[in-house]
Coordinates of C-alpha atoms (C1' of nucleotides) in Angstrom, one line a residue:
Chain A
M25 CA -19.2 -12.9 -28.2
S26 CA -18.6 -14.1 -31.7
A27 CA -16.7 -11.5 -33.7
A28 CA -13.4 -13.5 -33.4
F29 CA -11.2 -10.4 -33.7
Y30 CA -8.2 -12.1 -32.1
Q31 CA -8.0 -15.4 -33.8
K32 CA -4.3 -15.5 -34.1
E33 CA -3.7 -15.2 -30.4
V34 CA -3.3 -18.0 -27.8
K35 CA -5.7 -18.8 -25.1
F36 CA -5.0 -19.8 -21.5
F37 CA -6.7 -21.4 -18.6
V38 CA -7.5 -18.8 -16.0
A39 CA -7.9 -19.8 -12.4
V40 CA -8.5 -18.1 -9.1
D41 CA -6.7 -19.1 -5.9
C42 CA -8.1 -18.0 -2.6
I43 CA -6.0 -17.3 0.5
I44 CA -8.6 -17.6 3.2
L45 CA -7.3 -16.2 6.4
G46 CA -8.7 -16.8 9.9
F47 CA -7.5 -15.8 13.3
N48 CA -7.3 -18.0 16.3
D49 CA -5.3 -18.2 19.5
K50 CA -2.9 -15.4 18.7
E51 CA -2.1 -16.6 15.2
L52 CA -3.2 -16.1 11.6
N53 CA -4.3 -19.3 10.0
V54 CA -4.8 -20.1 6.3
L55 CA -7.2 -22.6 5.0
L56 CA -5.3 -25.3 3.1
Y57 CA -6.6 -28.4 1.5
K58 CA -5.3 -31.7 0.1
R59 CA -5.7 -31.7 -3.6
K60 CA -8.2 -34.2 -4.9
F61 CA -7.1 -34.3 -8.5
E62 CA -4.1 -34.4 -10.7
P63 CA -1.6 -33.0 -11.1
M64 CA -0.1 -32.9 -7.6
K65 CA -3.0 -34.9 -6.1
G66 CA -2.6 -35.3 -2.4
E67 CA -0.4 -32.2 -2.0
W68 CA -1.3 -29.2 0.1
S69 CA -2.8 -26.4 -1.9
L70 CA -4.9 -23.2 -1.7
M71 CA -8.6 -23.3 -2.5
G72 CA -9.0 -22.5 -6.2
G73 CA -11.0 -23.0 -9.3
F74 CA -11.1 -22.2 -12.9
V75 CA -12.8 -19.1 -14.2
R76 CA -15.9 -20.0 -16.2
S77 CA -17.0 -18.5 -19.4
G78 CA -19.9 -16.3 -18.3
E79 CA -18.2 -15.3 -15.1
S80 CA -15.9 -12.4 -14.2
I81 CA -12.7 -13.1 -12.3
N82 CA -14.2 -11.5 -9.2
D83 CA -17.3 -13.7 -9.6
A84 CA -15.1 -16.8 -9.8
A85 CA -13.4 -15.9 -6.6
S86 CA -16.7 -15.2 -4.9
R87 CA -18.0 -18.5 -6.1
V88 CA -15.0 -20.5 -4.9
L89 CA -15.1 -18.7 -1.5
T90 CA -18.8 -19.4 -1.0
E91 CA -18.4 -23.0 -2.0
C92 CA -15.7 -23.8 0.4
T93 CA -16.7 -21.6 3.3
G94 CA -20.5 -21.7 3.1
I95 CA -20.4 -17.9 3.7
H96 CA -21.7 -15.3 1.3
D97 CA -20.2 -11.8 0.9
L98 CA -16.9 -12.3 2.6
F99 CA -14.4 -9.5 2.7
M100 CA -12.2 -10.3 -0.3
E101 CA -9.6 -8.4 -2.3
Q102 CA -7.4 -9.2 -5.3
V103 CA -3.8 -9.8 -4.6
G104 CA -2.6 -10.0 -8.2
A105 CA -2.1 -12.2 -11.2
Y106 CA 0.5 -15.0 -11.3
G107 CA 1.6 -16.0 -14.7
D108 CA 4.9 -17.8 -14.9
V109 CA 5.0 -20.2 -17.7
T110 CA 5.7 -23.2 -15.6
R111 CA 3.8 -22.2 -12.5
D112 CA 1.3 -25.0 -13.0
L113 CA 2.8 -28.4 -13.7
G114 CA -0.3 -29.6 -15.5
E115 CA -0.7 -27.1 -18.3
R116 CA -0.2 -23.4 -18.7
V117 CA -2.6 -21.7 -16.3
V118 CA -2.7 -18.1 -15.3
S119 CA -4.0 -17.6 -11.8
V120 CA -5.4 -14.6 -10.0
A121 CA -5.0 -14.7 -6.2
Y122 CA -7.6 -13.3 -3.9
Y123 CA -7.4 -13.2 -0.1
A124 CA -10.5 -13.3 2.1
L125 CA -10.8 -12.6 5.8
V126 CA -13.2 -14.8 7.9
N127 CA -14.1 -15.4 11.4
L128 CA -12.6 -18.7 12.1
N129 CA -15.1 -19.6 14.8
D130 CA -18.3 -19.6 12.9
F131 CA -16.9 -22.2 10.6
N132 CA -18.6 -25.3 9.5
T133 CA -16.4 -28.3 10.3
D134 CA -18.4 -30.6 8.1
L135 CA -17.4 -28.4 5.1
L136 CA -13.8 -28.7 6.2
K137 CA -14.0 -32.5 6.0
E138 CA -15.8 -32.5 2.7
Y139 CA -13.0 -30.5 1.2
N140 CA -10.1 -32.2 3.0
A141 CA -9.5 -28.8 4.3
Q142 CA -7.5 -27.7 7.4
W143 CA -6.6 -24.5 9.1
T144 CA -2.9 -24.1 9.3
R145 CA -0.8 -21.4 11.1
V146 CA 0.8 -19.2 8.6
S147 CA 4.1 -19.4 10.6
D148 CA 4.1 -23.2 10.1
L149 CA 3.1 -23.8 6.5
P150 CA 3.8 -27.2 4.8
N151 CA 5.2 -27.4 1.3
L152 CA 2.5 -26.1 -1.1
I153 CA 2.1 -26.7 -4.7
F154 CA 3.1 -24.4 -7.5
D155 CA 3.6 -20.8 -6.4
H156 CA 1.0 -20.9 -3.6
T157 CA 3.6 -20.2 -0.9
L158 CA 4.5 -16.9 -2.7
M159 CA 0.8 -16.0 -3.0
I160 CA 0.5 -16.3 0.8
K161 CA 3.6 -14.3 1.4
D162 CA 2.3 -11.6 -0.9
T163 CA -1.0 -11.7 0.8
L164 CA 0.4 -11.3 4.3
A165 CA 2.5 -8.3 3.2
R166 CA -0.6 -6.7 1.6
L167 CA -2.7 -7.4 4.7
K168 CA -0.1 -5.7 6.8
R169 CA -0.4 -2.5 4.8
K170 CA -4.2 -2.7 4.5
A171 CA -4.9 -3.4 8.1
A172 CA -2.9 -0.4 9.1
T173 CA -5.0 2.0 7.2
R174 CA -8.4 0.4 6.8
P175 CA -10.6 -1.3 9.4
V176 CA -10.5 -4.7 7.7
G177 CA -9.1 -6.6 10.7
F178 CA -12.5 -6.8 12.3
N179 CA -13.5 -9.3 9.6
L180 CA -11.2 -11.7 11.3
L181 CA -13.0 -11.4 14.6
P182 CA -16.5 -12.2 15.9
D183 CA -19.0 -9.3 15.9
K184 CA -18.3 -9.0 19.6
F185 CA -14.6 -9.0 20.5
T186 CA -12.4 -7.9 23.4
L187 CA -9.6 -5.4 23.2
P188 CA -7.0 -8.1 24.1
Q189 CA -8.3 -10.1 21.2
L190 CA -8.0 -7.2 18.9
Q191 CA -4.5 -6.5 20.1
N192 CA -3.5 -10.1 19.6
L193 CA -4.8 -9.9 16.1
Y194 CA -2.8 -6.8 15.2
E195 CA 0.3 -8.3 16.8
A196 CA -0.2 -11.3 14.6
I197 CA -0.7 -9.2 11.4
Y198 CA 2.3 -6.9 12.1
Q199 CA 4.4 -9.7 13.6
T200 CA 5.5 -7.5 16.4
P201 CA 4.4 -6.9 20.0
L202 CA 2.4 -3.7 20.7
D203 CA 2.1 -1.6 23.8
K204 CA -1.2 -2.3 25.5
R205 CA -1.8 1.3 26.7
N206 CA -0.8 2.9 23.4
F207 CA -2.9 0.5 21.4
R208 CA -6.0 1.3 23.5
K209 CA -5.3 5.0 23.5
K210 CA -5.3 5.0 19.7
L211 CA -8.5 3.0 19.4
N212 CA -10.1 5.2 22.0
S213 CA -9.2 8.4 20.1
M214 CA -10.7 7.0 16.9
D215 CA -14.1 6.5 18.5
I216 CA -15.3 3.7 16.2
L217 CA -15.9 1.0 18.8
E218 CA -18.9 0.5 21.0
K219 CA -18.3 -0.9 24.5
L220 CA -20.8 -3.5 25.6
D221 CA -21.8 -4.3 29.2
E222 CA -21.1 -7.9 28.7
K223 CA -17.8 -9.5 29.4
D224 CA -15.8 -12.4 27.9
K225 CA -14.6 -14.7 30.7
K226 CA -13.1 -17.4 28.5
S227 CA -9.6 -16.2 28.8
S228 CA -9.4 -14.6 32.2
K229 CA -11.0 -14.7 35.6
R230 CA -11.7 -11.0 35.6
G231 CA -13.2 -11.0 32.2
A232 CA -12.7 -8.5 29.3
F233 CA -15.4 -6.2 28.0
Y234 CA -16.8 -6.9 24.6
Y235 CA -16.7 -4.3 22.0
T236 CA -18.3 -4.0 18.5
F237 CA -17.1 -2.1 15.5
N238 CA -19.5 0.7 14.6
K239 CA -19.5 0.9 10.9
E240 CA -22.0 3.7 10.7
K241 CA -19.8 5.9 12.9
Y242 CA -16.8 4.9 10.9
D243 CA -18.4 5.8 7.6
K244 CA -19.6 9.1 9.0
L245 CA -16.1 10.0 10.2
L246 CA -14.7 9.1 6.8
E247 CA -16.8 11.8 5.2
D248 CA -15.2 14.3 7.5
G249 CA -11.7 13.4 6.2
F250 CA -10.9 11.0 9.1
Y251 CA -8.3 8.3 8.5
F252 CA -8.2 5.0 10.2
S253 CA -4.8 4.1 11.4
L254 CA -3.5 1.4 13.7
Chain B
M10 CA 3.2 -29.4 -21.5
S11 CA 0.8 -32.0 -22.8
A12 CA -0.9 -33.9 -20.1
A13 CA -4.3 -32.2 -20.7
F14 CA -5.5 -32.4 -17.1
Y15 CA -8.0 -29.6 -17.4
Q16 CA -9.8 -30.5 -20.6
K17 CA -13.2 -29.5 -19.4
E18 CA -12.3 -26.0 -18.6
V19 CA -12.6 -22.9 -20.7
K20 CA -9.7 -20.9 -22.0
F21 CA -9.3 -17.1 -22.3
F22 CA -7.3 -14.6 -24.1
V23 CA -4.9 -13.0 -21.7
A24 CA -3.5 -9.6 -22.4
V25 CA -1.3 -7.0 -20.7
D26 CA -2.0 -3.3 -20.7
C27 CA 0.7 -0.9 -19.9
I28 CA 0.2 2.4 -18.1
I29 CA 3.4 4.2 -19.1
L30 CA 3.8 7.3 -16.9
G31 CA 6.1 10.2 -17.6
F32 CA 6.5 13.5 -16.0
N33 CA 6.8 16.9 -17.6
D34 CA 6.1 20.5 -16.8
K35 CA 4.5 19.8 -13.4
E36 CA 2.2 17.1 -14.5
L37 CA 2.1 13.4 -14.8
N38 CA 1.5 12.2 -18.3
V39 CA 0.4 8.8 -19.6
L40 CA 1.3 7.4 -23.0
L41 CA -1.9 6.8 -25.0
Y42 CA -2.3 5.6 -28.5
K43 CA -4.9 5.4 -31.2
R44 CA -5.9 1.9 -31.8
K45 CA -4.9 0.5 -35.2
F46 CA -7.2 -2.5 -35.2
E47 CA -10.7 -3.6 -34.5
P48 CA -12.6 -3.5 -32.3
M49 CA -12.6 0.1 -31.3
K50 CA -10.2 1.1 -34.0
G51 CA -9.2 4.7 -33.9
E52 CA -10.1 5.1 -30.2
W53 CA -7.7 6.1 -27.5
S54 CA -6.2 3.2 -25.6
L55 CA -3.3 2.1 -23.4
M56 CA -0.4 0.2 -24.9
G57 CA -1.1 -3.5 -24.7
G58 CA -0.6 -6.9 -26.3
F59 CA -1.6 -10.5 -25.9
V60 CA 0.4 -12.9 -23.8
R61 CA 2.1 -15.5 -25.9
S62 CA 2.4 -19.1 -25.3
G63 CA 6.0 -19.4 -24.1
E64 CA 6.0 -16.2 -22.2
S65 CA 5.2 -15.3 -18.6
I66 CA 2.8 -12.4 -18.0
N67 CA 5.7 -10.3 -16.7
D68 CA 7.7 -11.1 -19.9
A69 CA 4.8 -10.0 -22.0
A70 CA 4.6 -6.7 -20.1
S71 CA 8.4 -6.2 -20.6
R72 CA 8.1 -7.0 -24.2
V73 CA 5.3 -4.5 -24.8
L74 CA 7.1 -1.9 -22.9
T75 CA 10.3 -2.4 -24.8
E76 CA 8.5 -2.4 -28.1
C77 CA 6.8 0.9 -27.6
T78 CA 9.4 2.8 -25.6
G79 CA 12.6 1.4 -27.1
I80 CA 13.9 1.2 -23.5
H81 CA 14.9 -2.0 -21.8
D82 CA 14.5 -2.7 -18.1
L83 CA 12.1 0.0 -17.2
F84 CA 10.8 0.2 -13.7
M85 CA 7.5 -1.7 -13.9
E86 CA 5.1 -3.2 -11.4
Q87 CA 1.9 -5.1 -11.7
V88 CA -1.3 -3.3 -10.9
G89 CA -3.7 -6.2 -11.1
A90 CA -5.9 -8.4 -13.2
Y91 CA -9.1 -7.0 -14.9
G92 CA -11.6 -9.7 -15.7
D93 CA -15.1 -8.4 -16.2
V94 CA -17.0 -10.5 -18.7
T95 CA -17.7 -7.6 -21.1
R96 CA -14.6 -5.5 -20.5
D97 CA -13.4 -6.2 -24.0
L98 CA -16.0 -5.6 -26.7
G99 CA -14.3 -8.0 -29.1
E100 CA -14.2 -11.2 -27.2
R101 CA -13.6 -12.3 -23.7
V102 CA -10.2 -11.1 -22.7
V103 CA -8.6 -11.1 -19.3
S104 CA -6.1 -8.3 -18.9
V105 CA -3.3 -7.7 -16.5
A106 CA -2.3 -4.1 -16.0
Y107 CA 1.3 -3.0 -15.4
Y108 CA 2.5 0.5 -14.8
A109 CA 5.9 1.7 -15.8
L110 CA 7.8 4.9 -14.9
V111 CA 9.9 6.6 -17.6
N112 CA 11.8 9.7 -18.1
L113 CA 9.7 11.5 -20.6
N114 CA 12.6 13.4 -22.1
D115 CA 14.9 10.7 -23.4
F116 CA 12.0 9.6 -25.5
N117 CA 12.2 8.7 -29.1
T118 CA 9.6 10.8 -31.0
D119 CA 9.8 8.7 -34.1
L120 CA 8.6 5.7 -32.1
L121 CA 5.7 7.8 -30.9
K122 CA 4.7 8.5 -34.5
E123 CA 5.1 4.9 -35.5
Y124 CA 2.6 3.9 -32.8
N125 CA 0.2 6.8 -33.1
A126 CA 1.2 7.5 -29.6
Q127 CA 0.9 10.6 -27.6
W128 CA 1.7 11.9 -24.1
T129 CA -1.4 13.0 -22.3
R130 CA -1.8 14.8 -19.0
V131 CA -3.5 12.4 -16.6
S132 CA -5.7 15.3 -15.4
D133 CA -7.0 15.6 -18.9
L134 CA -7.7 12.2 -20.3
P135 CA -9.9 11.6 -23.3
N136 CA -12.4 8.8 -23.3
L137 CA -10.5 5.5 -23.3
I138 CA -11.6 2.1 -24.5
F139 CA -12.8 -0.7 -22.2
D140 CA -11.7 -0.3 -18.6
H141 CA -8.5 1.6 -19.3
T142 CA -9.6 4.7 -17.4
L143 CA -10.1 2.5 -14.4
M144 CA -6.7 1.0 -14.8
I145 CA -5.1 4.4 -14.9
K146 CA -7.1 5.5 -11.8
D147 CA -5.9 2.4 -9.9
T148 CA -2.4 3.0 -11.0
L149 CA -2.3 6.6 -9.8
A150 CA -3.6 5.5 -6.4
R151 CA -0.9 2.8 -6.3
L152 CA 1.8 5.2 -7.3
K153 CA 0.8 7.5 -4.5
R154 CA 1.3 4.9 -1.9
K155 CA 4.4 3.5 -3.5
A156 CA 6.2 6.8 -4.1
A157 CA 5.7 7.7 -0.4
T158 CA 7.6 4.7 0.8
R159 CA 10.0 3.7 -1.9
P160 CA 12.3 5.8 -4.0
V161 CA 10.5 5.0 -7.3
G162 CA 9.8 8.6 -8.2
F163 CA 13.4 9.1 -9.5
N164 CA 12.5 6.8 -12.4
L165 CA 10.3 9.7 -13.7
L166 CA 13.2 12.2 -13.7
P167 CA 16.5 12.4 -15.6
D168 CA 19.6 11.1 -13.8
K169 CA 20.4 14.7 -13.0
F170 CA 17.5 16.6 -11.5
T171 CA 16.9 19.7 -9.4
L172 CA 15.1 19.8 -6.1
P173 CA 12.4 22.1 -7.5
Q174 CA 11.8 19.4 -10.2
L175 CA 11.6 16.7 -7.6
Q176 CA 9.2 18.7 -5.5
N177 CA 7.0 19.3 -8.5
L178 CA 7.0 15.6 -9.2
Y179 CA 5.8 14.8 -5.7
E180 CA 3.2 17.5 -5.8
A181 CA 1.9 15.9 -9.0
I182 CA 1.9 12.4 -7.5
Y183 CA 0.2 13.5 -4.3
Q184 CA -2.0 16.1 -5.9
T185 CA -1.2 18.5 -3.2
P186 CA 1.2 21.4 -2.7
L187 CA 4.2 20.7 -0.4
D188 CA 6.2 23.1 1.7
K189 CA 9.5 23.8 0.1
R190 CA 11.6 23.9 3.3
N191 CA 10.0 20.9 4.9
F192 CA 10.4 18.9 1.7
R193 CA 14.1 19.7 1.5
K194 CA 14.7 19.1 5.1
K195 CA 13.2 15.6 4.8
L196 CA 15.3 14.8 1.8
N197 CA 18.4 16.2 3.5
S198 CA 17.9 14.1 6.5
M199 CA 17.7 10.9 4.4
D200 CA 21.0 11.5 2.9
I201 CA 20.4 9.6 -0.4
L202 CA 21.1 12.4 -2.9
E203 CA 24.3 13.7 -4.2
K204 CA 24.6 17.4 -4.9
L205 CA 26.5 18.2 -8.1
D206 CA 28.4 21.4 -8.8
E207 CA 26.5 21.9 -12.0
K208 CA 23.3 24.0 -12.3
D209 CA 20.2 23.8 -14.3
K210 CA 19.4 27.2 -15.8
K211 CA 16.5 26.3 -17.9
S212 CA 13.8 27.4 -15.5
S213 CA 15.4 30.3 -13.6
K214 CA 18.1 32.9 -14.0
R215 CA 19.8 31.9 -10.8
G216 CA 19.8 28.3 -11.7
A217 CA 19.1 25.3 -9.5
F218 CA 21.7 22.7 -8.5
Y219 CA 21.5 19.3 -10.0
Y220 CA 21.3 16.2 -7.7
T221 CA 21.5 12.5 -8.4
F222 CA 19.9 9.7 -6.5
N223 CA 22.6 7.5 -4.9
K224 CA 21.3 4.0 -5.1
E225 CA 24.3 2.5 -3.4
K226 CA 23.9 4.7 -0.3
Y227 CA 20.2 3.9 -0.3
D228 CA 20.8 0.2 -0.4
K229 CA 23.3 0.4 2.4
L230 CA 20.8 2.4 4.5
L231 CA 18.1 -0.1 3.9
E232 CA 20.2 -2.8 5.4
D233 CA 20.4 -0.8 8.6
G234 CA 16.6 -0.7 8.9
F235 CA 16.2 2.7 7.2
Y236 CA 12.9 3.5 5.6
F237 CA 12.4 5.9 2.7
S238 CA 9.5 8.2 3.3
L239 CA 8.4 11.4 1.5
Chain C
dC23 C1' -4.7 -15.8 49.1
dC24 C1' -2.6 -16.1 44.9
dA25 C1' -2.1 -16.4 40.0
dA26 C1' -3.4 -14.5 35.7
dA27 C1' -5.1 -11.4 32.7
dA28 C1' -7.6 -6.6 32.3
dG29 C1' -7.4 -2.0 32.7
dT30 C1' -5.5 2.7 33.3
dG31 C1' -1.9 8.1 32.6
dT32 C1' 2.1 10.5 32.2
dT33 C1' 6.5 12.0 30.5
dC34 C1' 9.9 12.5 26.9
dG35 C1' 11.7 13.1 22.5
dA36 C1' 11.0 13.0 17.6
dA37 C1' 8.7 14.4 13.7
dC38 C1' 5.6 17.4 11.4
dT39 C1' 3.6 22.0 10.4
dA40 C1' 3.6 26.7 9.6
dC41 C1' 5.9 30.5 8.3
dA42 C1' 9.2 35.0 5.6
dC43 C1' 13.1 36.7 3.9
dC44 C1' 17.5 37.0 1.2
dC45 C1' 20.1 35.4 -3.0
dA46 C1' 21.6 35.1 -7.7
dT47 C1' 21.2 36.4 -12.3
dG48 C1' 19.4 37.3 -17.1
dT49 C1' 17.0 40.8 -19.3
Chain D
dA25 C1' 16.9 47.8 -11.3
dC26 C1' 13.8 44.4 -11.3
dA27 C1' 11.4 40.2 -11.9
dT28 C1' 11.8 35.4 -11.3
dG29 C1' 12.6 31.4 -9.2
dG30 C1' 16.3 29.2 -5.7
dG31 C1' 17.6 28.7 -1.3
dT32 C1' 17.6 28.7 4.0
dG33 C1' 16.1 28.2 9.9
dT34 C1' 13.1 28.4 13.9
dA35 C1' 9.3 27.9 17.0
dG36 C1' 5.1 25.5 18.3
dT37 C1' 2.5 21.5 18.2
dT38 C1' 1.3 17.0 17.6
dC39 C1' 2.1 12.2 17.7
dG40 C1' 4.3 8.2 18.9
dA41 C1' 7.2 5.5 22.4
dA42 C1' 8.4 4.1 26.8
dC43 C1' 7.0 2.7 31.1
dA44 C1' 4.5 0.2 36.2
dC45 C1' 1.0 -0.4 39.1
dT46 C1' -3.9 -1.6 40.6
dT47 C1' -8.1 -4.3 39.8
dT48 C1' -10.9 -8.4 39.5
dT49 C1' -12.0 -13.0 40.4
dG50 C1' -11.9 -18.2 39.9
dG51 C1' -9.6 -21.7 41.9

DNA sequence: CCAAAAGTGTTCGAACTACACCCATGT
DNA sequence: ACATGGGTGTAGTTCGAACACTTTTGG
């Protein structure tokens, strides 16, 4: 890196902003934090960070995600680049948004404190700095499409989950109620879940059977031209 | 713009690359040009340019598109940001890809010469510099989804087009043959096209009726919860 | 025994697929 | 007259939508 081909051009700060989504109690939540530095110190914001020189944008997003969740190899996908001239009030910054899906429960609460972070229902967002509200809106639209055609929703649940939980999740993603019997019929026909003997009794007296997502089965089906759809 | 809040951070060149798609003779084509400057001078490349200081990323893409097509207000959409460390062999450059859909026929051939530009079938791409092949691949996947749910395909056709033309276009986008009668039935049921009295006799002796896309009708239907789907 | 959530099948209509022949016309 | 592409309808099937009752069990 030295040839200096592009000397006449302008350079920009490039940042990543992470929309970290979790699911709890029938609602999607996003991890927000109170900014610890200027500009806009003390305001609500997404987790973010600047891209460093030896680092790809993807690497930067991974790094930020690992830093503030303590989890490696999260499911993560780029949403897009945000580049309005005045989007950052400090200086000109181009930001690339990524969303990540995590299981809200296996979350380190110490880490939350350390970062002034807080889970917030996406239906109940405070004012956010810059264009972060737009980034979240774009993310939710993208997730809606994605979850309908790829089994990414399972990243928002524990390894063992119940069908009512899964249905609540999809109702939250689609923002619409689903028919219980049709939902289960569809899942059943795809044959990508394993039913366990164990039951979850936290949310009912009768208890709901736990299931797991069988990735091996799913991958095998994919090869045969199968398409996930919910 | 002066506060200098982020002084310790690194800056990057930010570019846009434009995947300009046209349609001709049953195939999607992309506008490529031979690079006129180092690095990789003389190699095939997408149209691109650096983002300037007073300019949003979107503005930069619009500017580049207008420059090299002579057309204002093309249909254009962001594909995403490409930020691998070594993606540009010159220096570290982050690039944001945009695709645009144009009517290949009302194209200024002088402009093509001026830019060393050439329409190339997407099924028959030469080696391209950097990650431009990936950008095109991502674009085609995106267009496939988009064209199925939004009436963007019409941007690739003249104002007046025939149903065989439209079907050829969709077959090119989906990379699969479609049933003529089913295709027309679907279009008919949507009621968003206007049939003209005039016929196109270029591709058959009998001639095929021209149609136009009625945007007003489409917008009105949208309000009533209608969804385009082809 | 009762409240609360889990689980289970069937019917109806809409939408998609497959499919084959006649039409118009320039040469 | 014939070759070439344009235009049309129906039947069968699949898929999605609507819908109500029984089961389990902790309190």
